[in-house]
CSV table of C-alpha atoms in Angstrom, one decimal:
chain,number,residue,atom,x,y,z
A,1,GLU,CA,-71.7,-85.0,-241.3
A,2,SER,CA,-73.2,-87.0,-238.5
A,3,THR,CA,-72.5,-87.7,-234.9
A,4,VAL,CA,-72.9,-91.0,-233.1
A,5,SER,CA,-72.9,-91.2,-229.3
A,6,VAL,CA,-72.2,-94.4,-227.5
A,7,GLU,CA,-72.1,-95.0,-223.7
A,8,PHE,CA,-69.2,-97.1,-222.4
A,9,GLU,CA,-67.6,-98.0,-219.2
A,10,VAL,CA,-63.9,-97.6,-218.4
A,11,ARG,CA,-62.6,-100.6,-216.4
A,12,ALA,CA,-59.3,-101.3,-214.8
A,13,ASP,CA,-57.0,-103.9,-216.2
A,14,PRO,CA,-58.1,-107.1,-214.5
A,15,ARG,CA,-54.5,-108.3,-214.3
A,16,SER,CA,-53.6,-105.3,-212.2
A,17,SER,CA,-53.8,-105.3,-208.4
A,18,ALA,CA,-53.8,-101.5,-208.2
A,19,SER,CA,-56.6,-99.8,-206.4
A,20,PRO,CA,-58.6,-97.0,-207.9
A,21,GLU,CA,-56.9,-94.7,-205.4
A,22,ASP,CA,-53.5,-95.9,-206.5
A,23,LEU,CA,-54.4,-95.2,-210.1
A,24,GLN,CA,-55.8,-91.8,-209.3
A,25,ALA,CA,-52.6,-90.9,-207.4
A,26,GLN,CA,-50.5,-92.0,-210.3
A,27,PHE,CA,-52.7,-89.9,-212.7
A,28,ASP,CA,-52.6,-86.8,-210.5
A,29,PHE,CA,-48.8,-87.1,-210.1
A,30,ALA,CA,-48.2,-87.3,-213.9
A,31,LEU,CA,-50.8,-84.6,-214.6
A,32,GLY,CA,-49.1,-82.2,-212.1
A,33,ILE,CA,-45.7,-82.8,-213.7
A,34,ASN,CA,-47.2,-82.3,-217.2
A,35,GLN,CA,-48.7,-79.0,-216.1
A,36,LYS,CA,-45.3,-77.8,-214.7
A,37,LEU,CA,-43.6,-78.9,-217.9
A,38,THR,CA,-46.1,-76.9,-220.0
A,39,ALA,CA,-45.6,-73.8,-217.8
A,40,THR,CA,-41.8,-74.3,-218.2
A,41,HIS,CA,-42.0,-74.6,-222.0
A,42,GLN,CA,-44.3,-71.6,-222.2
A,43,ALA,CA,-41.8,-69.6,-220.1
A,44,ILE,CA,-39.0,-70.6,-222.4
A,45,SER,CA,-41.0,-69.4,-225.4
A,46,ARG,CA,-41.6,-66.0,-223.7
A,47,LEU,CA,-37.9,-65.8,-222.8
A,48,ARG,CA,-36.9,-66.5,-226.4
A,49,GLN,CA,-39.3,-63.8,-227.7
A,50,ALA,CA,-38.0,-61.3,-225.2
A,51,ARG,CA,-34.3,-62.1,-226.0
A,52,SER,CA,-35.0,-61.8,-229.8
A,53,GLN,CA,-36.7,-58.4,-229.4
A,54,VAL,CA,-33.9,-57.1,-227.0
A,55,ASN,CA,-31.3,-58.2,-229.5
A,56,THR,CA,-33.2,-56.4,-232.3
A,57,VAL,CA,-33.2,-53.2,-230.3
A,58,ALA,CA,-29.6,-53.5,-229.4
A,59,GLU,CA,-28.6,-54.0,-233.1
A,60,ARG,CA,-30.6,-50.9,-234.0
A,61,ILE,CA,-28.9,-48.8,-231.4
A,62,GLY,CA,-25.5,-50.4,-232.0
A,63,ASP,CA,-25.6,-49.4,-235.7
A,64,HIS,CA,-25.6,-45.8,-234.5
A,65,ASP,CA,-23.8,-45.9,-231.1
A,66,ALA,CA,-22.0,-49.0,-230.2
A,67,ASP,CA,-20.9,-47.5,-226.9
A,68,SER,CA,-24.5,-46.7,-225.8
A,69,PRO,CA,-25.3,-47.7,-222.2
A,70,LEU,CA,-28.4,-49.2,-223.6
A,71,VAL,CA,-26.4,-51.7,-225.7
A,72,ALA,CA,-24.7,-52.8,-222.5
A,73,ASN,CA,-28.0,-53.1,-220.8
A,74,ALA,CA,-29.3,-55.2,-223.6
A,75,GLU,CA,-26.3,-57.5,-223.3
A,76,SER,CA,-26.9,-57.8,-219.6
A,77,LEU,CA,-30.6,-58.7,-220.1
A,78,THR,CA,-29.6,-61.2,-222.8
A,79,SER,CA,-27.0,-62.8,-220.6
A,80,GLN,CA,-29.5,-63.2,-217.8
A,81,LEU,CA,-32.1,-64.7,-220.1
A,82,ASP,CA,-29.5,-67.1,-221.5
A,83,GLU,CA,-28.6,-68.3,-218.0
A,84,ILE,CA,-32.2,-68.9,-217.1
A,85,GLU,CA,-32.9,-70.8,-220.4
A,86,LYS,CA,-29.7,-72.9,-219.9
A,87,ALA,CA,-30.9,-73.9,-216.4
A,88,LEU,CA,-34.4,-74.9,-217.7
A,89,TYR,CA,-33.5,-76.4,-221.1
A,90,GLN,CA,-30.4,-77.9,-222.8
A,91,THR,CA,-29.8,-75.5,-225.6
A,92,ARG,CA,-26.9,-77.3,-227.2
A,93,LEU,CA,-28.8,-80.3,-228.5
A,94,GLU,CA,-28.5,-80.6,-232.3
A,95,ALA,CA,-27.6,-84.2,-233.2
A,96,ARG,CA,-29.2,-87.4,-231.9
A,97,GLN,CA,-26.2,-88.2,-229.7
A,98,ASP,CA,-26.0,-84.8,-228.1
A,99,PRO,CA,-28.0,-85.8,-225.0
A,100,LEU,CA,-25.0,-88.1,-224.3
A,101,ASN,CA,-22.6,-85.2,-224.7
A,102,PHE,CA,-24.4,-82.5,-222.7
A,103,PRO,CA,-26.1,-82.8,-219.3
A,104,ILE,CA,-29.9,-82.8,-219.2
A,105,ARG,CA,-31.6,-79.8,-217.6
A,106,LEU,CA,-34.5,-79.3,-215.3
A,107,ASN,CA,-37.3,-79.9,-217.9
A,108,ASP,CA,-35.7,-83.3,-219.0
A,109,LYS,CA,-35.1,-84.3,-215.4
A,110,LEU,CA,-38.8,-83.6,-214.6
A,111,ALA,CA,-40.0,-85.4,-217.7
A,112,GLY,CA,-37.9,-88.4,-216.6
A,113,VAL,CA,-39.6,-88.5,-213.2
A,114,MET,CA,-43.0,-88.4,-215.0
A,115,PHE,CA,-42.1,-91.2,-217.3
A,116,GLY,CA,-40.8,-93.4,-214.5
A,117,ALA,CA,-43.9,-92.8,-212.3
A,118,ALA,CA,-46.3,-93.4,-215.2
A,119,PHE,CA,-44.8,-96.8,-215.9
A,120,GLY,CA,-47.0,-99.6,-214.5
A,121,ASP,CA,-50.0,-99.3,-212.3
A,122,ASN,CA,-48.6,-97.9,-209.1
A,123,PRO,CA,-48.9,-94.7,-207.1
A,124,PRO,CA,-45.8,-92.5,-207.0
A,125,THR,CA,-43.1,-93.6,-204.6
A,126,ALA,CA,-41.9,-91.3,-201.8
A,127,SER,CA,-38.6,-90.8,-203.6
A,128,ALA,CA,-40.4,-89.8,-206.9
A,129,ILE,CA,-42.5,-87.3,-204.9
A,130,ALA,CA,-39.3,-85.9,-203.2
A,131,VAL,CA,-37.5,-85.6,-206.6
A,132,ARG,CA,-40.6,-84.0,-208.2
A,133,ASP,CA,-40.8,-81.5,-205.3
A,134,GLU,CA,-37.1,-80.7,-205.6
A,135,LEU,CA,-37.3,-80.1,-209.3
A,136,PHE,CA,-40.5,-78.1,-208.9
A,137,ALA,CA,-38.7,-75.8,-206.5
A,138,ALA,CA,-35.7,-75.4,-208.8
A,139,ILE,CA,-37.9,-74.6,-211.8
A,140,ASP,CA,-40.0,-72.2,-209.7
A,141,GLY,CA,-36.8,-70.4,-208.7
A,142,GLN,CA,-35.9,-70.0,-212.4
A,143,LEU,CA,-39.4,-68.9,-213.3
A,144,GLU,CA,-39.4,-66.4,-210.5
A,145,GLN,CA,-36.0,-65.0,-211.7
A,146,LEU,CA,-37.4,-64.9,-215.3
A,147,ASN,CA,-40.4,-62.9,-214.1
A,148,THR,CA,-38.1,-60.4,-212.4
A,149,VAL,CA,-36.1,-60.0,-215.6
A,150,LEU,CA,-39.2,-59.8,-217.8
A,151,GLY,CA,-40.8,-57.5,-215.3
A,152,THR,CA,-38.7,-54.9,-213.5
A,153,GLU,CA,-35.6,-55.1,-215.6
A,154,LEU,CA,-37.3,-55.2,-218.9
A,155,ASP,CA,-39.5,-52.3,-217.8
A,156,ALA,CA,-36.4,-50.2,-217.1
A,157,PHE,CA,-34.9,-51.2,-220.4
A,158,ASN,CA,-38.2,-50.2,-222.2
A,159,GLN,CA,-38.2,-46.8,-220.5
A,160,LYS,CA,-34.7,-46.1,-221.9
A,161,VAL,CA,-35.8,-47.4,-225.3
A,162,ALA,CA,-38.8,-45.1,-225.3
A,163,GLU,CA,-36.5,-42.1,-224.6
A,164,MET,CA,-34.8,-43.0,-227.8
A,165,ALA,CA,-38.1,-43.2,-229.7
A,166,LEU,CA,-37.6,-46.9,-230.5
A,167,PRO,CA,-40.3,-49.6,-230.3
A,168,ALA,CA,-40.5,-51.3,-226.9
A,169,VAL,CA,-39.9,-55.0,-226.2
A,170,ASP,CA,-43.4,-56.4,-225.9
A,171,ILE,CA,-43.9,-60.0,-224.9
A,172,PRO,CA,-47.2,-61.7,-224.0
A,173,ALA,CA,-48.1,-62.2,-220.3
A,174,GLU,CA,-47.9,-65.6,-218.7
């Protein structure tokens, strides 16, 4: 195995009238959105792990005591997680035409803003920045709510689970 190193220079497209500052602004805008989308998708993954584990605990308890307050607590947690996921991501997409049948959610809206802003050699428009900021705020609100559910509420659930000598719901940190 060998390695070859070659120096090269990256040049702007000579047909473009965009300044280096414009291109940097476009890159920074798209990169910021990409990072927010990554954080959103990681949060959805954590949410799904938590929901799966809560459901497993609820099934174990329900097999012995369907009227347990802990089963109701698990259902409440699951419901809250479902609502957060539905705000962030369209969960009903199965067939190719489903995006036409069901509304897009925050992650798709944000990806659309990124796609539109990355097209061409232009800095982001004021309207693109405004929409990005609005979507960031909406996503941040959902992520904050998720952190509350996966923090305070899940901790309380796990304390009750520990009293029953069952394994706790354990999800990775952000």
